[in-house]
Amino acid sequence: MIELGKYAGAVLGAYGLSLALLGGLIWQTLAANARARRDLERQEKHG
């Protein structure tokens, strides 16, 4: 691992926060896609 010196906590915290935000955005996108597919299938069945 690279040497981060006295800023290691801040840098690793920033990386962790970034990864958490990206994970949340990916989850939100997948959930919205699944919801849209269900809505589309429901409308296709019921006209």
PDB file of C-alpha atoms in Angstrom, residues 1 3-4 9-10 12 17 21-22 26 29-30 32 36-37 40 42:
ATOM      1  CA  MET A   1       0.000   0.000   0.000  1.00  0.00           C
ATOM      2  CA  GLU A   3       2.434   5.685   2.164  1.00  0.00           C
ATOM      3  CA  LEU A   4      -0.117   8.399   2.931  1.00  0.00           C
ATOM      4  CA  GLY A   9      -7.211   9.030   7.722  1.00  0.00           C
ATOM      5  CA  ALA A  10      -8.578  11.836   5.571  1.00  0.00           C
ATOM      6  CA  LEU A  12      -8.962   6.753   3.267  1.00  0.00           C
ATOM      7  CA  LEU A  17     -17.176   7.928   1.267  1.00  0.00           C
ATOM      8  CA  LEU A  21     -21.782   7.091  -2.704  1.00  0.00           C
ATOM      9  CA  LEU A  22     -20.999   5.215  -5.915  1.00  0.00           C
ATOM     10  CA  ILE A  26     -25.547   2.014  -8.572  1.00  0.00           C
ATOM     11  CA  THR A  29     -30.095   2.969 -10.713  1.00  0.00           C
ATOM     12  CA  LEU A  30     -30.719  -0.783 -10.555  1.00  0.00           C
ATOM     13  CA  ALA A  32     -35.229   2.352 -10.733  1.00  0.00           C
ATOM     14  CA  ALA A  36     -39.566   0.730 -14.693  1.00  0.00           C
ATOM     15  CA  ARG A  37     -39.518  -2.812 -16.094  1.00  0.00           C
ATOM     16  CA  LEU A  40     -43.865  -1.450 -18.365  1.00  0.00           C
ATOM     17  CA  ARG A  42     -47.911  -4.196 -16.083  1.00  0.00           C
TER      18      ARG A  42
END
